[in-house]
Coordinates of C-alpha atoms in Angstrom, one line a residue:
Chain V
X1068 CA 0.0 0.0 0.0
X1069 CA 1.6 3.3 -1.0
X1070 CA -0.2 6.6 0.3
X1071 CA -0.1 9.3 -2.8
X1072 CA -2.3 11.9 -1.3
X1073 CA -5.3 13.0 0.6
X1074 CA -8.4 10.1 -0.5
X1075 CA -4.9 8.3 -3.1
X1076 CA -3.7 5.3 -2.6
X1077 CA -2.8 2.7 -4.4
X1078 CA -0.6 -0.7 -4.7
X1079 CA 3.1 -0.8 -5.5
X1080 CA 6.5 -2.7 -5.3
X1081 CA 8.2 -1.6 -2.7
X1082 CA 11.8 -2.7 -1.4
X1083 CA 11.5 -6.1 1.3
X1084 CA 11.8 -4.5 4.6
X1085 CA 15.1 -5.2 6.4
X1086 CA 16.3 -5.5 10.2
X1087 CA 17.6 -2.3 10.4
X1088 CA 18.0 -2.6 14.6
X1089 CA 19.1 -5.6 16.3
X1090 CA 15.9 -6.2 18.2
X1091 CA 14.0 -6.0 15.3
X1092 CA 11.6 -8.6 13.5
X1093 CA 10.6 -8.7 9.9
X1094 CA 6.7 -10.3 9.8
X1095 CA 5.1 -11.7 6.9
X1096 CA 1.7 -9.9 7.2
X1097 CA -1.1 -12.5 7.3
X1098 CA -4.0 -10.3 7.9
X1099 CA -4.6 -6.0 8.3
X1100 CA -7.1 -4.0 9.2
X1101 CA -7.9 -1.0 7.9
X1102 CA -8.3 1.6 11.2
X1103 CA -11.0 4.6 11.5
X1104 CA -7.9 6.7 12.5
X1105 CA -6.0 5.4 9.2
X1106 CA -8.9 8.0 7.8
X1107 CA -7.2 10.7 9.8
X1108 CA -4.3 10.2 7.4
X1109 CA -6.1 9.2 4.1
X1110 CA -7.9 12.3 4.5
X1111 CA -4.5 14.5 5.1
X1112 CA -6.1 15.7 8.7
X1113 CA -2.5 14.7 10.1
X1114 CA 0.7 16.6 9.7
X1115 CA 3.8 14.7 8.4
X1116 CA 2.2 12.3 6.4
X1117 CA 5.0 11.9 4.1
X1118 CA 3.8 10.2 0.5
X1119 CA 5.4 7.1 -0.3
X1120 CA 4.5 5.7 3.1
X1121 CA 2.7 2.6 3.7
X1122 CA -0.4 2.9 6.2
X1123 CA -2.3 0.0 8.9
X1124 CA -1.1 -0.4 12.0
X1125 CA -3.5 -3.4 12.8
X1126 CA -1.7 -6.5 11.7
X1127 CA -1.1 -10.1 12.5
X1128 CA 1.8 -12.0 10.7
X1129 CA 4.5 -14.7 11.3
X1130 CA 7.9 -13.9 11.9
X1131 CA 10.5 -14.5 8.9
X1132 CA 13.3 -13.2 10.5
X1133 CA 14.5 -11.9 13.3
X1134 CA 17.5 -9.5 14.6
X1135 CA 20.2 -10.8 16.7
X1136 CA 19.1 -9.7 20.1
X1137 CA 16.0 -10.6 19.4
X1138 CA 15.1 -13.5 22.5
X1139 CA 11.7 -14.0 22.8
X1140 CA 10.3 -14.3 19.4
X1141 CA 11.8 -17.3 16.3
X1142 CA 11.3 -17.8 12.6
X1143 CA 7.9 -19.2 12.2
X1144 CA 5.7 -17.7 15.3
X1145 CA 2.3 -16.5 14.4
X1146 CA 2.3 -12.9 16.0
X1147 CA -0.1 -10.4 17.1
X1148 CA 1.5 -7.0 16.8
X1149 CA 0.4 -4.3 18.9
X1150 CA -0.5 -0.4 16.8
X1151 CA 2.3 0.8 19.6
X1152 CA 5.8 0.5 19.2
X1153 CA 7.1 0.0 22.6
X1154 CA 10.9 -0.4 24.0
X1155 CA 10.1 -1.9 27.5
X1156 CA 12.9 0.3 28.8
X1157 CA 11.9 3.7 29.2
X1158 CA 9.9 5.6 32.3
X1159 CA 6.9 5.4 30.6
X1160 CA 6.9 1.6 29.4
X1161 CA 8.1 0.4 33.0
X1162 CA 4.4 2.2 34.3
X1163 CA 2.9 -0.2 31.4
X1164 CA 2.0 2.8 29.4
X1165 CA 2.9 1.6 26.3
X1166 CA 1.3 3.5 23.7
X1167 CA 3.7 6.3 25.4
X1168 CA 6.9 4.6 24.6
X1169 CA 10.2 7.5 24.5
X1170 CA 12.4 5.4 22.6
X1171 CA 10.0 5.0 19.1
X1172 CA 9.8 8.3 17.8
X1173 CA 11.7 11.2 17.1
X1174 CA 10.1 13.6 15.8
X1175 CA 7.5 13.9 18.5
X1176 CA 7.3 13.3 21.8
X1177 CA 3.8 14.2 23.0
X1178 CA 2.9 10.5 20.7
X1179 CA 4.9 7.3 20.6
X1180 CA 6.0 5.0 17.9
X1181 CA 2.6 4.1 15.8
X1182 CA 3.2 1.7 12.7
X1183 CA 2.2 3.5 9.4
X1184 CA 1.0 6.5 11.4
X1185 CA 2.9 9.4 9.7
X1186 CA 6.5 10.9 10.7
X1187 CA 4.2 12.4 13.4
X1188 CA 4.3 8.8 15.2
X1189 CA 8.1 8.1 14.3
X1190 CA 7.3 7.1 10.1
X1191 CA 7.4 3.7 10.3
X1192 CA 5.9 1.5 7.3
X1193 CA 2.8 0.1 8.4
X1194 CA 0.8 -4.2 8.0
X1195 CA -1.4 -2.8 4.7
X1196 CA 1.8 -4.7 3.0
X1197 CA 3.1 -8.6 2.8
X1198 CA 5.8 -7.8 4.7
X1199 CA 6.7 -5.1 7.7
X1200 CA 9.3 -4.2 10.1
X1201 CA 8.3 -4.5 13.7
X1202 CA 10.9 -3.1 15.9
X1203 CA 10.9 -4.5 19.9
X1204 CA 10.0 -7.4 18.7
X1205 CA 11.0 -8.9 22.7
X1206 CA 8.6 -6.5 23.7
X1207 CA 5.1 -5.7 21.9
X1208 CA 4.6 -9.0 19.7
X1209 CA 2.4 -11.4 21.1
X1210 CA 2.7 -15.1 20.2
X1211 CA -1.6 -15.9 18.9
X1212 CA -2.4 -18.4 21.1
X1213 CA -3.0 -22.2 19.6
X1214 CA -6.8 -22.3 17.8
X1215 CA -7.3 -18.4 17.9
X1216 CA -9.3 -17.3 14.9
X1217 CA -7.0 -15.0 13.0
X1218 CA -9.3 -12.6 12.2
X1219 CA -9.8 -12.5 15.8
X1220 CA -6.4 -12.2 16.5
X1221 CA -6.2 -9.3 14.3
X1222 CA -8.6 -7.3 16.2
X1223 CA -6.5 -7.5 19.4
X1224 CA -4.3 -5.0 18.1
X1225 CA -6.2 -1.7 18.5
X1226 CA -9.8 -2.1 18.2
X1227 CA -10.4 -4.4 21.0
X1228 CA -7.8 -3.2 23.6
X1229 CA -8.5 0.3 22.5
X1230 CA -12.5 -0.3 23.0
X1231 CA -12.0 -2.0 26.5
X1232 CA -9.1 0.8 27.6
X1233 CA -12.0 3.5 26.8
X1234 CA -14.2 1.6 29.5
X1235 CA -11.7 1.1 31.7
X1236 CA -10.5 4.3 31.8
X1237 CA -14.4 5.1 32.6
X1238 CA -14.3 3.6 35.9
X1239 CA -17.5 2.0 35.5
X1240 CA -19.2 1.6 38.8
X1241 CA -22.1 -1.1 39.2
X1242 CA -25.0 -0.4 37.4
X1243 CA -23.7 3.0 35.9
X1244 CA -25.1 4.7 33.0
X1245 CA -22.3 5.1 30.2
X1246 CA -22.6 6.8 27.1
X1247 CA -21.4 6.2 23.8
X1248 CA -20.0 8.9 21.1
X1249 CA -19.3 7.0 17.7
X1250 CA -20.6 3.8 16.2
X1251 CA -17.9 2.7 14.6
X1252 CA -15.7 0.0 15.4
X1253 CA -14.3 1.5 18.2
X1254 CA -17.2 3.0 19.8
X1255 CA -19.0 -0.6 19.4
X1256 CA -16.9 -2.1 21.2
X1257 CA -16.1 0.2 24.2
X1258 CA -20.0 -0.1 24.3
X1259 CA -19.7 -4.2 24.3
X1260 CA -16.8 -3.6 27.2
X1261 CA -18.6 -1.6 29.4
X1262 CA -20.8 -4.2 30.4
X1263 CA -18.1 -6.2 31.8
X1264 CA -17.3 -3.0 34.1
X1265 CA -20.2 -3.6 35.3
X1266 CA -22.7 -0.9 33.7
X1267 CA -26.1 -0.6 34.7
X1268 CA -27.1 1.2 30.7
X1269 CA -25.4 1.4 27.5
X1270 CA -25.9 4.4 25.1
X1271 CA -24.2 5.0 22.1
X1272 CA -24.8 8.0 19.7
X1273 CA -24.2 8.3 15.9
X1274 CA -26.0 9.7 13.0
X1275 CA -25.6 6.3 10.7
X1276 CA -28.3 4.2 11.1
X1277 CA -26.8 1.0 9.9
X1278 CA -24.3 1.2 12.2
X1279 CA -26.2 2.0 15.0
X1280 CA -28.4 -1.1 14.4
X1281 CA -25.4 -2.9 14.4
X1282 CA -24.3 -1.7 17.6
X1283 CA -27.5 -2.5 19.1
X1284 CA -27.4 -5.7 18.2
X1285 CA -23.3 -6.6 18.7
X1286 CA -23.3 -4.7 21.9
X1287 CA -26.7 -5.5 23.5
X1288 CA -26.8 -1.9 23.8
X1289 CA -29.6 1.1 23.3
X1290 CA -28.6 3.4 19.9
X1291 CA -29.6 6.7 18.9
X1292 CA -29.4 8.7 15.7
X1293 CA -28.3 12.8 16.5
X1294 CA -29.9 13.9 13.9
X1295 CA -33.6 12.2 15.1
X1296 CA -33.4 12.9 18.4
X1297 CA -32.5 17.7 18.5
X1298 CA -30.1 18.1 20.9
X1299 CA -28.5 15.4 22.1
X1300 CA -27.4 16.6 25.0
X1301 CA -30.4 17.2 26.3
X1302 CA -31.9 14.0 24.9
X1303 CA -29.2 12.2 27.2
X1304 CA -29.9 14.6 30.2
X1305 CA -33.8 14.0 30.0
X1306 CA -32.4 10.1 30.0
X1307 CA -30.6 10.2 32.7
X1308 CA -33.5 11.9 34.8
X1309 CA -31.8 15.1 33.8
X1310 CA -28.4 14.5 36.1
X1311 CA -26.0 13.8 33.2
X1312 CA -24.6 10.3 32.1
X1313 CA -21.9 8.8 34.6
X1314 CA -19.6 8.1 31.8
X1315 CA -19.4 9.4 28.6
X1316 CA -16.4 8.1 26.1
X1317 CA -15.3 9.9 22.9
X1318 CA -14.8 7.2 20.1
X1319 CA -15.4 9.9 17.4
X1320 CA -11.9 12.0 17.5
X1321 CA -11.6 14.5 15.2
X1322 CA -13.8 14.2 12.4
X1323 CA -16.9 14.5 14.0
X1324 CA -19.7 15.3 12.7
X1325 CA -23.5 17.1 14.4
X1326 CA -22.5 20.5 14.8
X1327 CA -21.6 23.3 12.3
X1328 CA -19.3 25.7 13.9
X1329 CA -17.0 22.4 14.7
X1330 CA -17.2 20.9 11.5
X1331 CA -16.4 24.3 9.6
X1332 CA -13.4 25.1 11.5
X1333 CA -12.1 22.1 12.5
X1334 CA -12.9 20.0 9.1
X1335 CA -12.9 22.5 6.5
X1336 CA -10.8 25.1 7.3
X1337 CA -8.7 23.2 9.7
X1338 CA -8.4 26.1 11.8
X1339 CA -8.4 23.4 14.7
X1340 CA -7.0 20.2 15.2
X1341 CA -10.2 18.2 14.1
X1342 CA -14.3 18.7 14.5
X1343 CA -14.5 17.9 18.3
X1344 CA -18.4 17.4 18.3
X1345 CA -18.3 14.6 20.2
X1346 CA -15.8 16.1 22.9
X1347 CA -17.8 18.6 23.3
X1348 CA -21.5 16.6 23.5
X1349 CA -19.5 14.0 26.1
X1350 CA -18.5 17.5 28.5
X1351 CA -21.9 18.7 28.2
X1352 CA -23.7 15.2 29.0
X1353 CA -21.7 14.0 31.8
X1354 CA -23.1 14.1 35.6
X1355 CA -21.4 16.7 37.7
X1356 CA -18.2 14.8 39.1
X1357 CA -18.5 12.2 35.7
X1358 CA -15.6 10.8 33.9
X1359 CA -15.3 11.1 30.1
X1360 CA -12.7 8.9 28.7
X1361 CA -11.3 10.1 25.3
X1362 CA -10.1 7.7 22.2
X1363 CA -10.8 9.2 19.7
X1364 CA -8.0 10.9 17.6
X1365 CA -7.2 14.4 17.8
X1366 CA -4.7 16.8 15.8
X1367 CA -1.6 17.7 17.8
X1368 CA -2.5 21.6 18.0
X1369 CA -5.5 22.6 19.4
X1370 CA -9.6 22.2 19.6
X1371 CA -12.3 24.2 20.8
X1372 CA -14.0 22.3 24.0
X1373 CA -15.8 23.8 26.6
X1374 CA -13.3 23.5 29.4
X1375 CA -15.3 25.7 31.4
X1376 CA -17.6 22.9 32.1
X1377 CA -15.5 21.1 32.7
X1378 CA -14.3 22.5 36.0
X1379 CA -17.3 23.9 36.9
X1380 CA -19.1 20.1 36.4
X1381 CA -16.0 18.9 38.6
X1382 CA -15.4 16.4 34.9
X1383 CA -12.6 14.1 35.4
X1384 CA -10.8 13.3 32.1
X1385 CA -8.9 10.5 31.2
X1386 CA -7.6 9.7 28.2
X1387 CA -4.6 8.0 26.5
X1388 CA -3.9 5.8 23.0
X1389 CA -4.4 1.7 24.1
X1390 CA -1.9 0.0 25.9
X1391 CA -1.9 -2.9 24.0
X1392 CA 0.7 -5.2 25.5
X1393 CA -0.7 -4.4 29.2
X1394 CA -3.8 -5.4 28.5
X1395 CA -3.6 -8.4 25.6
X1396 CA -3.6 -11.2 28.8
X1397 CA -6.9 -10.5 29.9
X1398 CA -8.6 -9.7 26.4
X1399 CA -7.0 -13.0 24.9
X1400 CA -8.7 -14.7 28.0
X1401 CA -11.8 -12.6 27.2
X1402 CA -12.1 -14.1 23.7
X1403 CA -11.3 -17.7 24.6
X1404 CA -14.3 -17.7 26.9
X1405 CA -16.3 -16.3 24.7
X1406 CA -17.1 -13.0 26.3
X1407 CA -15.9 -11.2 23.6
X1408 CA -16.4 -11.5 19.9
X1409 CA -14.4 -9.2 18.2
X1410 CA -14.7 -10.9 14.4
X1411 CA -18.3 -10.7 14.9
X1412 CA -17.5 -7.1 14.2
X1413 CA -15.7 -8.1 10.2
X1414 CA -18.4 -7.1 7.3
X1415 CA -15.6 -6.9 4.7
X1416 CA -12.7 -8.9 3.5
X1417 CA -11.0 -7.5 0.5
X1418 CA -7.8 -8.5 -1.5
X1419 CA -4.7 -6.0 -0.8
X1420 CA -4.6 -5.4 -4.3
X1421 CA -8.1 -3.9 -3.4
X1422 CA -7.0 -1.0 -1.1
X1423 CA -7.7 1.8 -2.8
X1424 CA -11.4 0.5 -2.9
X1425 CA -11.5 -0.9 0.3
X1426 CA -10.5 2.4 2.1
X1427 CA -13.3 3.8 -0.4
X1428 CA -15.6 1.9 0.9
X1429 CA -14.6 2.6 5.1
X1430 CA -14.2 6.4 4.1
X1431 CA -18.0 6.5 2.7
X1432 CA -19.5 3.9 5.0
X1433 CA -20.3 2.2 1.6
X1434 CA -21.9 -1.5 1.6
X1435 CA -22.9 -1.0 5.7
X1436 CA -18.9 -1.4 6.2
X1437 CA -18.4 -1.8 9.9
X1438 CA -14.9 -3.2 10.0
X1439 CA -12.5 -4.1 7.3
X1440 CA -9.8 -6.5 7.1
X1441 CA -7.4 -7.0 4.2
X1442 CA -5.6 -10.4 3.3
X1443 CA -2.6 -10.1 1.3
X1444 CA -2.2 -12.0 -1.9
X1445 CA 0.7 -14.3 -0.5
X1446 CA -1.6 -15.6 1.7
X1447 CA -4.8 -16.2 -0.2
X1448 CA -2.9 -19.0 -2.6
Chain H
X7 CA -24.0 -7.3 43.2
X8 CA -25.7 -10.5 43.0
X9 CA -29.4 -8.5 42.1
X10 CA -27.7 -7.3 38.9
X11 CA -25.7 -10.2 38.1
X12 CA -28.9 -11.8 37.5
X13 CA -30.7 -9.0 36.5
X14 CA -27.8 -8.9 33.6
X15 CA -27.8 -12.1 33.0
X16 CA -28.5 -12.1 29.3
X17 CA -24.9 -10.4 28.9
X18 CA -21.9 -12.9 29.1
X19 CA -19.3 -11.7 31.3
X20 CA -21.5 -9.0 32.8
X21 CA -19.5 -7.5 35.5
X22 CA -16.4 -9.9 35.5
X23 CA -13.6 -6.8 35.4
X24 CA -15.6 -4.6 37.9
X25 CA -13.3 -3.4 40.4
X26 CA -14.4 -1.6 43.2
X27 CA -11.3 0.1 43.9
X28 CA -10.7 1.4 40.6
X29 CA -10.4 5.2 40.9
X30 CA -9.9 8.0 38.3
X31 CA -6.0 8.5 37.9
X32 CA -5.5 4.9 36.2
X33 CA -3.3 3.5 34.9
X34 CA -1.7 4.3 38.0
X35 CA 1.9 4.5 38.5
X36 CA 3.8 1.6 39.0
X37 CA 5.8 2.6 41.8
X38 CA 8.6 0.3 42.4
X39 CA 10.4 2.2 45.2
X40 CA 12.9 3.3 42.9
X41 CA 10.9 6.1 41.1
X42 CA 13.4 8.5 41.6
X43 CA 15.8 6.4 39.3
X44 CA 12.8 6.6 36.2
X45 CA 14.2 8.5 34.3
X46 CA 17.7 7.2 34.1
X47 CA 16.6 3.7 31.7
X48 CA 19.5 1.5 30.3
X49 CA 18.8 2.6 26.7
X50 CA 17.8 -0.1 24.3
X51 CA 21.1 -0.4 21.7
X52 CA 20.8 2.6 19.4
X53 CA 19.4 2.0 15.6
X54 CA 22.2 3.3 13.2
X55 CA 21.3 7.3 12.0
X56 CA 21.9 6.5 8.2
X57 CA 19.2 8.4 6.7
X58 CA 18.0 12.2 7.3
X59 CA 16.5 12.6 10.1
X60 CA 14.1 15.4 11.7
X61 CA 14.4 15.6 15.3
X62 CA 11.6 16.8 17.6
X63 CA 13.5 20.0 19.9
X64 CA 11.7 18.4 22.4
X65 CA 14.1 16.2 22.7
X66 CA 18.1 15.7 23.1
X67 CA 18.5 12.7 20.7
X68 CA 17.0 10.4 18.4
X69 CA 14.8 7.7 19.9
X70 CA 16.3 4.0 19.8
X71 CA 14.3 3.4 17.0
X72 CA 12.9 5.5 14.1
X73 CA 11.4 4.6 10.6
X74 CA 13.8 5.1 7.6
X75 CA 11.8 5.3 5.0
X76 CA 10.7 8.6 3.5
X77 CA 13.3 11.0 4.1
X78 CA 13.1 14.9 3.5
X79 CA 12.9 15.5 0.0
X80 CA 13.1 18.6 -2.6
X81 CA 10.8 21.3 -1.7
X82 CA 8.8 19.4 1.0
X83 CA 11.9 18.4 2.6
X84 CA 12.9 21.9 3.3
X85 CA 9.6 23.2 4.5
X86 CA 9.7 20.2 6.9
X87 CA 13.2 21.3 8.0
X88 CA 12.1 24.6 8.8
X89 CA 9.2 23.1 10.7
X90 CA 11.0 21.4 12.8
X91 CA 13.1 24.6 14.2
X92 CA 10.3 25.2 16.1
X93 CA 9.4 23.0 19.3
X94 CA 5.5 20.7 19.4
X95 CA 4.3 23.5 21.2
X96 CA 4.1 25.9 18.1
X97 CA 1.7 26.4 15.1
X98 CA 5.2 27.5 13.4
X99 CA 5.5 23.9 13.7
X100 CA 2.3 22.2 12.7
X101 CA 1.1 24.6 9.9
X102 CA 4.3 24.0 8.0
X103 CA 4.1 20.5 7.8
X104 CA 1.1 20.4 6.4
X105 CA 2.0 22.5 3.7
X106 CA 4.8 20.7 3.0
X107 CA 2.6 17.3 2.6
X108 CA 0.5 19.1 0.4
X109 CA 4.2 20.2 -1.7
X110 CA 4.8 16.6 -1.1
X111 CA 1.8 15.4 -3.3
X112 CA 3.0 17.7 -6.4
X113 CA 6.3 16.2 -6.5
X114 CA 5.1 12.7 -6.0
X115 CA 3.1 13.4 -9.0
X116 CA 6.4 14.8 -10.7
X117 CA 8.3 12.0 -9.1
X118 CA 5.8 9.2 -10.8
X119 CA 5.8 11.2 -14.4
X120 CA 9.5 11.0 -14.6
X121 CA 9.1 7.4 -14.1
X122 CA 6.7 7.4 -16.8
X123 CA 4.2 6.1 -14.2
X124 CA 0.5 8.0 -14.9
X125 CA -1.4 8.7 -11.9
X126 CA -4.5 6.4 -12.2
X127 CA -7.3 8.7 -10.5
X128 CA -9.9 7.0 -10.6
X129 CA -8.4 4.0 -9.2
X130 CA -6.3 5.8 -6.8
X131 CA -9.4 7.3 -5.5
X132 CA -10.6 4.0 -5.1
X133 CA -13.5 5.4 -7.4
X134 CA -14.7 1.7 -8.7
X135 CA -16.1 1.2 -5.6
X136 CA -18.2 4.0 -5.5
X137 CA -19.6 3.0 -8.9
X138 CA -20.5 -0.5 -7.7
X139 CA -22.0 0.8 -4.1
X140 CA -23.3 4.6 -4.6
X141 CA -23.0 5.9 -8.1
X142 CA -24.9 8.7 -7.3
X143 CA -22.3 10.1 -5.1
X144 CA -19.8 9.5 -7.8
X145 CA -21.9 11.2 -10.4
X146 CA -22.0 14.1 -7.9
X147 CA -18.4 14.5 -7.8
X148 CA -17.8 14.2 -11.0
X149 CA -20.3 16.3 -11.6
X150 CA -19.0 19.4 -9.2
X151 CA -15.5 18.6 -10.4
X152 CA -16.9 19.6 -14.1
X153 CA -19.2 22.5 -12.8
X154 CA -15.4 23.4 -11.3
X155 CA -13.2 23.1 -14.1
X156 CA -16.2 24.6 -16.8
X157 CA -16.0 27.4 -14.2
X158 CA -12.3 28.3 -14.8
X159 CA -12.6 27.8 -18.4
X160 CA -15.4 30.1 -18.4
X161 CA -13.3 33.1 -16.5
X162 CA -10.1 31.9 -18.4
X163 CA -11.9 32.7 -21.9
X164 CA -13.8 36.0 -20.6
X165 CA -10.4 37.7 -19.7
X166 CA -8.6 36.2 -22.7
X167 CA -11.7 38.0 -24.6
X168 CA -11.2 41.3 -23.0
X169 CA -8.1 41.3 -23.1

C-alpha cells in the first residue's frame, strides 16, 4: 500500500523490509485492518504524512526473520502486533503505558512510535503490506495463542484493547449509565466492554443508522441517531432523569460530525485540530463529578472544547492511545471464553490489491462497512 | 451485586472486570520504590542514523528506534526542515508541515511522471467502488469537479476576450 495523497492510494513494489536494529523482526503480514484513524491520514487531517509511506497499523503476521538480540520471538511464530511500538525500557513503558513509549519516535514526543502513522508517530511502514518491520520485537509482539481465529487475533491489536481501555479508563461503577459517542468499530466495542465493568445502561450516539443497528445488536446496547433525536445533550440529560450520564467516552476523534461551527473550523478550514463534536457533547452530557474517557483521535495543535464545564461540572478526564501489551492477557482470555467477539464485528474482506477500494468503501461507510480487514495476496494461494 | 448479576444475566461476562477500587487516575503509576531512578533507563542499543532525520526540539537525541523510510525531499523536505526549528508546542511547527505534505503530493506526482508512471485517479481514488455501491455520489463529484473546471474555463476565456 503506498499513500499518494489526501483520498490516493494505491498498490506498488516496494523494497523487502530489512532489520535495520538488532531487536527488530521482519513479519510476513497474514492479515490488516484498515483503522477509522487510518482515515485521519487518508484524508491529510494529520501533519507529516509523508507520501510514499505505507499505512495499517492493525496487523497479525508470522515472523520470517528476526534481529540478533531478538530473544523472545523465532522464525515461524504467528504474532499479534500491537499499533504501539514499545521499547520496554523507558519511564513510561516500565508504568505499562505503552502507547507512550520515549524510545520509538523522534520527531514527537507528546505520541509514541505508531506503525504506518505518519512521521508524526516516528514514520514507520505500516501491515497494509506482505511484509513489515516491527521493531521491539522482545517486547510488543504477542505469540496468537494455539486455535485463535485469526481474524480474531487481528482485532486484538487496536480495536479491542483500544474499546475495552475507553471503558476502563471510565471507571464503570455497578449499574452506571455510560454513554457512547461513535458507532464505529471502536465506539461498538467500548459499548460491548462496558458491560463487563459492570454498567447498569449502554448508550451510544451516531448519525448512521446502519451502524447504530449494528451496535444494538453486537453490543446488546440502546442506539440513537443525533440527527432524530434535537439536541443530544439534552436528549441524554432528559435520560438520565436530567443529572447527566456517569460516563461518557469519545470514540469519534476528530472528524466529528453534528454541529456546524466544529465541522467548519475544524474539518474545513482546519483552523483546529479536528471537529471535536463529540468532545464537546460527552463534557456537556456527563453528571457533575462524571468521567469522560477520550479515544478518539485528535490533531496535535488545538480544539475548541468547553473547558469551562469542565471545571465547573468537577469532569474528570482520562484519556490515553491503548496499551496494548498491558492489557492483551486479559482480552485473549476474554475471547477464549467467549465473552468477547471481536470478528463478529468483520463485514468486509478484500484482497490487498483492493486498497484503494476498500479504504473507499470505510471512508464513505459504503456496503454497511463496519470493519475491514485485508488479506494479502501471499496468503490467499 | 448478586441482584444485577442476575438481573444482567443475558450479557456474558457481565460484570467480571468490575473493580471496586478502581479510581480515576489509572493506569496508575507503578511505583517500584525506585521512582526517583525513572528516568535514568538502560537505553535499548541505538538503531544506526543512516538516513536524514528530523528531530523533535523536544528532545536531546534520536529515539532508539525511528522509521527510515521517506526521508526529506526537494521542496517538501525543506519546509519540513524549517518546521521542525520550532518545538511541538508551536503552530510554526504544525502549519508547515502540512504544507509541505500538500508540496509533497506535487512532487510525487512529478516523481511518478518522470518514471513514466500515470497517476491512475480514478483508481487511486478507489472510485470503482463507489460506482458499484453509490454511483450517485460518484456522479455528484464528478459532476462538481466539471461545474469546477467549466467554471475556470469560463473566467479563463472572458479575460482572454477582454483582453
Amino acid at each position: 500500500m503506498n499513500y499518494r495523497g489526501p483520498f490516493r492510494v494505491r498498490i506498488d513494489e516496494k523494497p523487502h523490509p530489512k532489520i535495520e536494529h538488532p531487536e527488530d523482526a521482519i513479519v510476513k503480514v497474514l492479515r490488516s485492518c484498515i483503522c477509522g484513524s487510518d482515515l485521519h491520514i487518508y484524508h491529510g487531517m494529520v501533519p507529516d504524512t509523508r507520501v510514499g509511506t505505507t499505512f495499517g497499523h492493525e496487523f497479525v503476521g508470522v515472523v520470517e526473520e528476526i534481529g540478533p538480540e531478538v530473544t523472545k520471538l523465532k522464525v515461524g511464530d504467528k504474532v499479534i502486533v500491537p499499533f504501539n511500538i514499545s521499547c520496554g525500557k523507558c519511564a513510561f513503558c516500565k508504568q505499562e503505558l505503552y502507547g507512550n513509549c520515549h524510545e520509538s519516535n523522534p520527531q514527537a514526543t507528546a505520541v509514541g512510535g505508531i506503525f504506518g502513522y505518519s512521521h508524526t508517530a516516528g514514520g514507520f511502514d505500516g501491515g497494509q503490506a506482505e511484509y513489515a518491520r516491527v521493531p521491539y520485537a522482545n517486547v510488543g509482539p504477542t505469540i496468537i495463542p494455539e486455535g485463535m481465529d485469526l481474524d480474531d487475533a487481528v482485532l486484538l491489536t487496536d480495536v479491542v484493547p483500544t474499546g475495552y481501555q475507553a471503558a476502563e479508563m471510565g471507571g464503570i461503577k455497578l449499574g452506571d449509565t455510560v454513554v457512547v459517542f461513535g458507532a464505529g468499530p471502536i465506539g461498538i466495542m467500548a459499548a460491548k466492554c462496558a458491560w463487563l465493568f459492570g454498567a447498569g445502561r449502554v448508550i451510544v450516539i451516531d448519525n448512521v443508522n446502519y451502524r447504530l443497528e449494528f451496535a444494538k445488536n453486537y453490543s446488546q446496547c440502546e442506539a440513537y441517531n443525533y440527527e432524530e433525536i434535537g439536541d443530544p445533550v439534552e436528549f441524554l440529560k432528559k435520560a438520565t432523569d436530567w443529572l447527566g450520564a456517569d460516563v461518557c467516552i469519545d470514540a469519534v476523534g476528530c472528524e466529528a460530525g453534528g454541529q456546524g461551527m466544529q465541522t467548519i473550523t475544524g474539518r474545513k478550514l482546519m483552523l483546529q485540530a479536528g471537529s471535536a463534536t463529540a468532545l464537546q457533547w460527552a463534557i456537556n452530557s456527563v453528571k457533575k463529578g462524571g468521567i469522560v474517557s477520550i479515544v478518539g483521535v485528535y490533531g496535535p495543535t488545538g480544539n475548541l472544547v468547553p473547558i469551562g464545564n469542565v471545571v465547573n461540572k468537577g469532569i474528570t478526564i482520562r484519556a490515553n492511545q491503548a496499551s496494548v501489551k498491558r492489557l492483551l492477557p486479559r482480552l485473549i482470555e476474554h475471547v477464549q471464553a467467549g465473552r468477547l467477539n471481536p470478528k463478529g464485528i468483520i463485514t468486509h474482506r478484500i484482497p490487498l490489491e483492493n486498497v484503494a477500494e476498500a479504504y473507499r468503501i470505510f471512508s464513505d461507510k459504503l456496503d454497511n462497512c463496519i470493519k475491514t480487514v485485508l488479506i494479502p495476496p501471499t496468503v490467499r494461494t | 451485586m448478586e441482584t444485577l448479576k442476575s438481573e444482567y444475566s443475558h450479557i456474558k461476562g457481565w460484570g467480571i472486570d468490575n473493580d471496586p477500587q478502581d479510581e480515576p487516575n489509572y493506569p496508575m503509576k507503578n511505583y517500584t520504590g525506585d521512582d526517583h531512578m525513572r528516568i535514568r533507563w538502560k537505553r535499548p542499543t541505538l538503531q544506526k542514523v543512516d538516513v536524514e532525520l528530523l528531530l523533535s526540539t523536544e528532545r536531546p537525541t534520536p529515539s532508539a528506534v525511528f522509521g527510515s523510510k521517506n526521508p526529506p525531499r526537494g521542496l517538501s523536505g525543506m519546509i519540513r526542515r524549517y518546521a521542525f526549528k520550532y518545538s511541538e508546542n508551536e503552530f510554526k511547527h504544525w502549519l508547515p508541515l502540512l504544507l509541505a505534505d500538500r508540496v509533497d503530493v506535487v512532487e510525487g506526482m512529478i516523481e511518478d511522471l518522470i518514471h513514466l508512471k500515470f497517476p491512475r485517479v480514478v483508481k487511486e481514488r478507489g472510485w470503482y467502488a463507489l460506482a458499484k455501491h453509490a454511483p450517485g455520489i460518484l456522479a455528484r463529484k464528478i459532476g462538481v469537479r466539471l461545474a469546477v473546471l467549466a467554471a475556470i474555463a469560463g473566467i479563463g476565456t472572458y479575460k482572454l476576450a477582454k483582453s
